[in-house]
XYZ file of C-alpha atoms in Angstrom:
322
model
C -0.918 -21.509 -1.675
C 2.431 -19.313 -1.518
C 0.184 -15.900 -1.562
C -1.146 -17.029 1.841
C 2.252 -16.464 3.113
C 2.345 -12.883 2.542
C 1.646 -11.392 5.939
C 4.506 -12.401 6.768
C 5.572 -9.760 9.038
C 2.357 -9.916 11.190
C 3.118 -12.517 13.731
C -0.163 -12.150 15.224
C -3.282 -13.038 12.157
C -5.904 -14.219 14.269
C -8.912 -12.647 14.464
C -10.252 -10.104 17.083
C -12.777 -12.286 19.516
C -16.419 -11.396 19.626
C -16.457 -11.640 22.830
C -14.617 -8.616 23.126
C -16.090 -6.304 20.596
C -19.804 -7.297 22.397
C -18.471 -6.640 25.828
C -17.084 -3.295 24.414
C -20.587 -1.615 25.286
C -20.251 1.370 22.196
C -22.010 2.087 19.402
C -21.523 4.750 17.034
C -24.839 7.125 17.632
C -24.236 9.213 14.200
C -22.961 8.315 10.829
C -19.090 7.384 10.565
C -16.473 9.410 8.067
C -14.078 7.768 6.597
C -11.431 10.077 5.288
C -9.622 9.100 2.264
C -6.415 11.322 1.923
C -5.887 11.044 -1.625
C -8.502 12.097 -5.047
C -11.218 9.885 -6.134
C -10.645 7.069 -8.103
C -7.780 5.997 -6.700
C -6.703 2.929 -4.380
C -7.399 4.544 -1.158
C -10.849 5.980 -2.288
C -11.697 2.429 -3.746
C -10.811 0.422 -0.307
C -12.738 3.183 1.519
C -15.245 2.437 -0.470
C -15.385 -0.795 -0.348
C -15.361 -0.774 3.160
C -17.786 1.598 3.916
C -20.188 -0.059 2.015
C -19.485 -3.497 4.341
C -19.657 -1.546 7.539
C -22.949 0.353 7.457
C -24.641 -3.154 8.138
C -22.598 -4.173 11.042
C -22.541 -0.689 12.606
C -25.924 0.422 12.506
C -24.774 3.340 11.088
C -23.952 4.591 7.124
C -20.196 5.666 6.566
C -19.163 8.298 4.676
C -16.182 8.867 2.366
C -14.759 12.323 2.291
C -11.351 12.303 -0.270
C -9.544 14.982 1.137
C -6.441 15.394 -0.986
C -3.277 17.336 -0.998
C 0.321 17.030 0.369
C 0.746 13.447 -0.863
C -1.635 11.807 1.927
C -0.279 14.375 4.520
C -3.373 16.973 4.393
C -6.729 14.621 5.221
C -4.188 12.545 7.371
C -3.645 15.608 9.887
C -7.512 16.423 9.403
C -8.295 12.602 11.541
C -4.974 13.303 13.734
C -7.427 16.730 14.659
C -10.842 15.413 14.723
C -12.763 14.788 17.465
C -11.592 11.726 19.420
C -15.338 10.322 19.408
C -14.716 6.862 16.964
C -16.785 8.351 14.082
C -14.006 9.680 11.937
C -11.484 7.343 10.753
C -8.525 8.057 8.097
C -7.798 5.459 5.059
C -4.410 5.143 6.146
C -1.506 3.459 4.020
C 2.076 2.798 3.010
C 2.489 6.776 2.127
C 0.610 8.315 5.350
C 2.343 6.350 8.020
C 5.446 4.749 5.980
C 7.154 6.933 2.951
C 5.646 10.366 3.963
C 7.007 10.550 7.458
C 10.494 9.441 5.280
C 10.122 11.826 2.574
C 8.966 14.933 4.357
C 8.781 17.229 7.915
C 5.148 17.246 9.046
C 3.131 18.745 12.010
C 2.544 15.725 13.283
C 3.339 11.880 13.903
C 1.000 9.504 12.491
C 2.362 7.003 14.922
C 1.899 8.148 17.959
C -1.364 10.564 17.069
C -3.517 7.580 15.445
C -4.024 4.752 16.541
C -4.697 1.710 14.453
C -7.834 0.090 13.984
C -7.619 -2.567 11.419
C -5.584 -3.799 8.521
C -7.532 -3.882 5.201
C -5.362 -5.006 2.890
C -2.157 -4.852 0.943
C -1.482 -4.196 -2.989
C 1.696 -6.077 -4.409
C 3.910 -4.566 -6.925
C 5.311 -5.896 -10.177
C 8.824 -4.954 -11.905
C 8.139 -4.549 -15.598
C 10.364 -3.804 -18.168
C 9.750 -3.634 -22.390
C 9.714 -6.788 -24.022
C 12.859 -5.639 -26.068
C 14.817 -5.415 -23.073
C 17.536 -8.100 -23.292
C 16.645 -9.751 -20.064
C 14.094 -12.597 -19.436
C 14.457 -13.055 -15.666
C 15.246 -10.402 -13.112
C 19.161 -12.121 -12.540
C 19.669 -11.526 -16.319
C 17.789 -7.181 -15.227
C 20.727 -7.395 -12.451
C 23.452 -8.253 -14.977
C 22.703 -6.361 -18.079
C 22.071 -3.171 -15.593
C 25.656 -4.200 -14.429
C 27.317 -4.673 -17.008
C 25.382 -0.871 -18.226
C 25.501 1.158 -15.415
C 23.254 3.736 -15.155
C 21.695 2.676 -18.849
C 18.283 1.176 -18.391
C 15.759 3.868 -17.132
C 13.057 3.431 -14.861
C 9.408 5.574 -14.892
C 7.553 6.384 -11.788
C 4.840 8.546 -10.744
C 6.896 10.649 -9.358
C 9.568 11.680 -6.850
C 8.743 9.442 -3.780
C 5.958 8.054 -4.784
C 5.342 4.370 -4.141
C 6.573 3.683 -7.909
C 9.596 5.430 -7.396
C 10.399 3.634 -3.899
C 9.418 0.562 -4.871
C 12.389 0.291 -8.135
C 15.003 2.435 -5.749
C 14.918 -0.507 -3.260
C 15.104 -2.813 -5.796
C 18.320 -0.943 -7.284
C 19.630 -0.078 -3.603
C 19.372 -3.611 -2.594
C 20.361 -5.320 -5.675
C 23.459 -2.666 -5.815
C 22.811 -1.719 -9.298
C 22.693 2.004 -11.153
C 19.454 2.639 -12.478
C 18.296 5.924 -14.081
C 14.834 6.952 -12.285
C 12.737 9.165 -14.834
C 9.617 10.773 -12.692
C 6.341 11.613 -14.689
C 3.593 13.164 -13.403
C 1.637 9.997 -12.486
C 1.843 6.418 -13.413
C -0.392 6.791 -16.643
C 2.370 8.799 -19.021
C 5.523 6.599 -17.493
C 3.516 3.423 -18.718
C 2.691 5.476 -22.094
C 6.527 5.804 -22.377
C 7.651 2.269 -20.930
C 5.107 0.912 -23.906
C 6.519 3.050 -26.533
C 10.334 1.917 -25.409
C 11.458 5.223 -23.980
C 12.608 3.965 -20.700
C 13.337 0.710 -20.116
C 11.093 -0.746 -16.610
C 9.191 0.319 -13.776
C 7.358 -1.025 -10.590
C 3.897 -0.475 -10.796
C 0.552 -2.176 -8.907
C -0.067 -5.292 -9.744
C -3.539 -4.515 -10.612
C -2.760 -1.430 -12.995
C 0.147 -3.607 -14.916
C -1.834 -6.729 -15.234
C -3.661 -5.879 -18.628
C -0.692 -4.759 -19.937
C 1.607 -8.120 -19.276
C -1.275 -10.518 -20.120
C -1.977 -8.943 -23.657
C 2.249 -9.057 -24.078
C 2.774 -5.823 -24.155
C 5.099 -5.790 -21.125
C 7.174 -8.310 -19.045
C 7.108 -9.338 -15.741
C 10.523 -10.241 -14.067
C 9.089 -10.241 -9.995
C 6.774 -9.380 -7.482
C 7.337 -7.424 -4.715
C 5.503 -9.431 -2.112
C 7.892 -12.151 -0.564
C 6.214 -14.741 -1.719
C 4.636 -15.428 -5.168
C 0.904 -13.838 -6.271
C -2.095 -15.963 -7.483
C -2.314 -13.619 -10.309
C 1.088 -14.543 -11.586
C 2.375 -17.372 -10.396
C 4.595 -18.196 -12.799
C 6.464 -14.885 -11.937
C 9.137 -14.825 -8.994
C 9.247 -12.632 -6.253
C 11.482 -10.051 -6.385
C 13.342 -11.874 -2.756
C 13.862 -15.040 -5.106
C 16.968 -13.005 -6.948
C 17.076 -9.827 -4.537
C 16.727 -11.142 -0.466
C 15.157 -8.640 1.713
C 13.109 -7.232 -0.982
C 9.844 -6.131 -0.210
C 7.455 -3.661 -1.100
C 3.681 -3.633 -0.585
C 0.913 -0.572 -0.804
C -0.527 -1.668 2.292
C -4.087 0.047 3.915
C -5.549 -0.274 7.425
C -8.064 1.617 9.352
C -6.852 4.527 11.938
C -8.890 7.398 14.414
C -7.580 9.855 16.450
C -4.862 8.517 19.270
C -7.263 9.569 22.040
C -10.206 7.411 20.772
C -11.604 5.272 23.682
C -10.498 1.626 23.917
C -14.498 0.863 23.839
C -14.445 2.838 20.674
C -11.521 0.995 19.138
C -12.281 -2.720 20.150
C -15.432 -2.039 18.511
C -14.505 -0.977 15.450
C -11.526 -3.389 15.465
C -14.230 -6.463 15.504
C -16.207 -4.698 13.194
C -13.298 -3.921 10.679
C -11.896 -7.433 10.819
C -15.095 -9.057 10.205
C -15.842 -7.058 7.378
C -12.395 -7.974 5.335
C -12.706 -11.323 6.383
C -15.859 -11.763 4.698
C -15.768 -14.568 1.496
C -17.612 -11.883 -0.597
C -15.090 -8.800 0.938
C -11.907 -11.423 0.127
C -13.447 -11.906 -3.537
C -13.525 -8.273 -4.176
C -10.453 -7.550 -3.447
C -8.509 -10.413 -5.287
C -10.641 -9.482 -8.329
C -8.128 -6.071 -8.071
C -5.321 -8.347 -7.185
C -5.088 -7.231 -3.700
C -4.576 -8.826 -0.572
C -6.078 -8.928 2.611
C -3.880 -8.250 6.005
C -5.755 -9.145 8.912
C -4.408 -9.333 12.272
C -4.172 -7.927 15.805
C -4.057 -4.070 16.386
C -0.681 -4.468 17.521
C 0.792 -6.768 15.173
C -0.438 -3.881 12.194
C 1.018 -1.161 14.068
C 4.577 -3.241 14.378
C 3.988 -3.836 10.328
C 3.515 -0.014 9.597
C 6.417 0.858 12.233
C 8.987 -1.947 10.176
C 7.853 -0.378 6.934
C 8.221 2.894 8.376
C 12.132 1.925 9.523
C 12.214 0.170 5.602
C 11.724 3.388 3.861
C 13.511 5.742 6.106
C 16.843 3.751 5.891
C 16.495 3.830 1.997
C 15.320 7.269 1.506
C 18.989 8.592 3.723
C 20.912 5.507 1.615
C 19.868 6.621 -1.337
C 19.538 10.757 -0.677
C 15.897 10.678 -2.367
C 14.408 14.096 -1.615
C 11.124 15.262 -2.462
C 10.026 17.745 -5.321
């Protein structure tokens, strides 16, 4: 199926041996935390979740969430860059701790080089909507009409830099179109709007817009994954009309860059089993996500590319935070 070839920029997907994790020798003695940087409710609290709830099992030990919010990501991120180096507190890391935030903003601290990863989890793709009385039934037809109107159609986002906002500015920055971004606080009133007609499109998660494009009520032009999704495959991606495109919410595993290589093989087998689980792999393509398994290297080149991705468009396109 063309969804299996969305990891593509992980040239390494096979799984961790067992061997490895058994010779490891560590075991967690207490419960784990796993720190999701961002409210409840959201994608980051429901992978964390998730993957607590697979983990407890295989570690012996329960794992608990803690949402730690603030600072877009950037506050509960620095609390796991500070934590004890001991392989009990992990961080819920993502596209905006280690990608958009290090692009969008000076922190205290470098998520690259003061985590390290454990394990991908999984990736969420991205759909371009627009208003069904928008004059354009494919995504060449978005690129001409926007064109031949510069600076006329309007896109909604979440918010200054947030992954909605990104997500369309690449698509305009790559497409080399003039698009209008209007920010909202949060995805729910820019989708109010886009339904009402008051702007024009937006990118939003695949899973959030999905309701709204199978009742009719919006219409998908692309996804932002390089190849097309299972949930849509009737819809191109994005890199069909735009090449280079791609944007994906992506979440893997990290602890403290001092954690012991015991430590980390450990949870790296333990991680990797757990998303590669049938009943793990259902859950998640029942939200339309992904899953992104692979060696810790090959996830940390994949955060480092997207890192490199985001940066060159946030100086191309002089996006600055609120």
């Amino acid at each position: 199926m063309p969804t299996r070839r969305l990891l593509l920029a992980l040239p390494a997907l096979a799984l961790p041996s067992r061997r490895a994790g058994a010779q490891a020798g560590w075991a967690p003695d207490r419960p784990l935390r796993m720190v999701a940087p961002f409210p409840p409710g959201g994608a980051s609290d429901l992978v964390a979740r998730m993957l607590a709830e697979a983990l407890g099992a295989a570690l012996g030990q329960p794992m608990q969430v803690e949402n730690r919010s603030g600072a877009g990501g950037a506050l509960g991120t620095e609390a796991v860059v500070r934590a004890r180096p001991d392989g009990l507190t992990l961080l819920m890391g993502s596209q905006a701790t280690h990608a958009t935030n290090p692009a969008l903003q000076k922190l205290p601290f470098d998520p690259m080089s003061d985590l390290a990863v454990v394990a991908g989890i999984c990736g969420v793709p991205a759909v371009l909507v627009v208003h069904p009385a928008v004059p354009a039934a494919t995504l060449g037809e978005l690129v001409a009409l926007a064109r031949a109107r510069p600076g006329s159609l309007r896109y909604g986002s979440a918010g200054i830099g947030a992954s909605t906002h990104l997500a369309a500015a690449l698509f305009a920055h790559l497409a080399g179109i003039g698009l209008t971004h209007v920010p909202y606080r949060g995805t729910a009133p820019a989708t109010q709007d886009l339904l009402a007609g008051r702007i024009e499109l937006m990118t939003d998660t695949l899973p959030t817009a999905l309701p709204q494009i199978q009742a009719g009520r919006l219409r998908a032009l692309g996804v932002s994954t390089p190849a097309r999704s299972a949930s849509l495959p009737e819809v191109p991606a994005i890199a069909e009309t735009v090449p280079g495109y791609e944007a994906l919410n992506w979440y893997a595993a990290y602890v403290p860059a001092a954690t012991p290589e015991p430590a980390l093989a450990r949870l790296h087998q333990a991680l990797a089993a757990a998303v590669a689980r049938p009943r793990f792999q259902e859950r998640l393509a029942q939200r339309g996500m992904l899953p992104l398994p692979g060696s810790r290297a090959a996830i940390a080149a994949y955060a480092a590319a997207d890192r490199r991705r985001w940066t060159d468009l946030v100086l191309a396109a002089n996006i600055r935070p609120d």
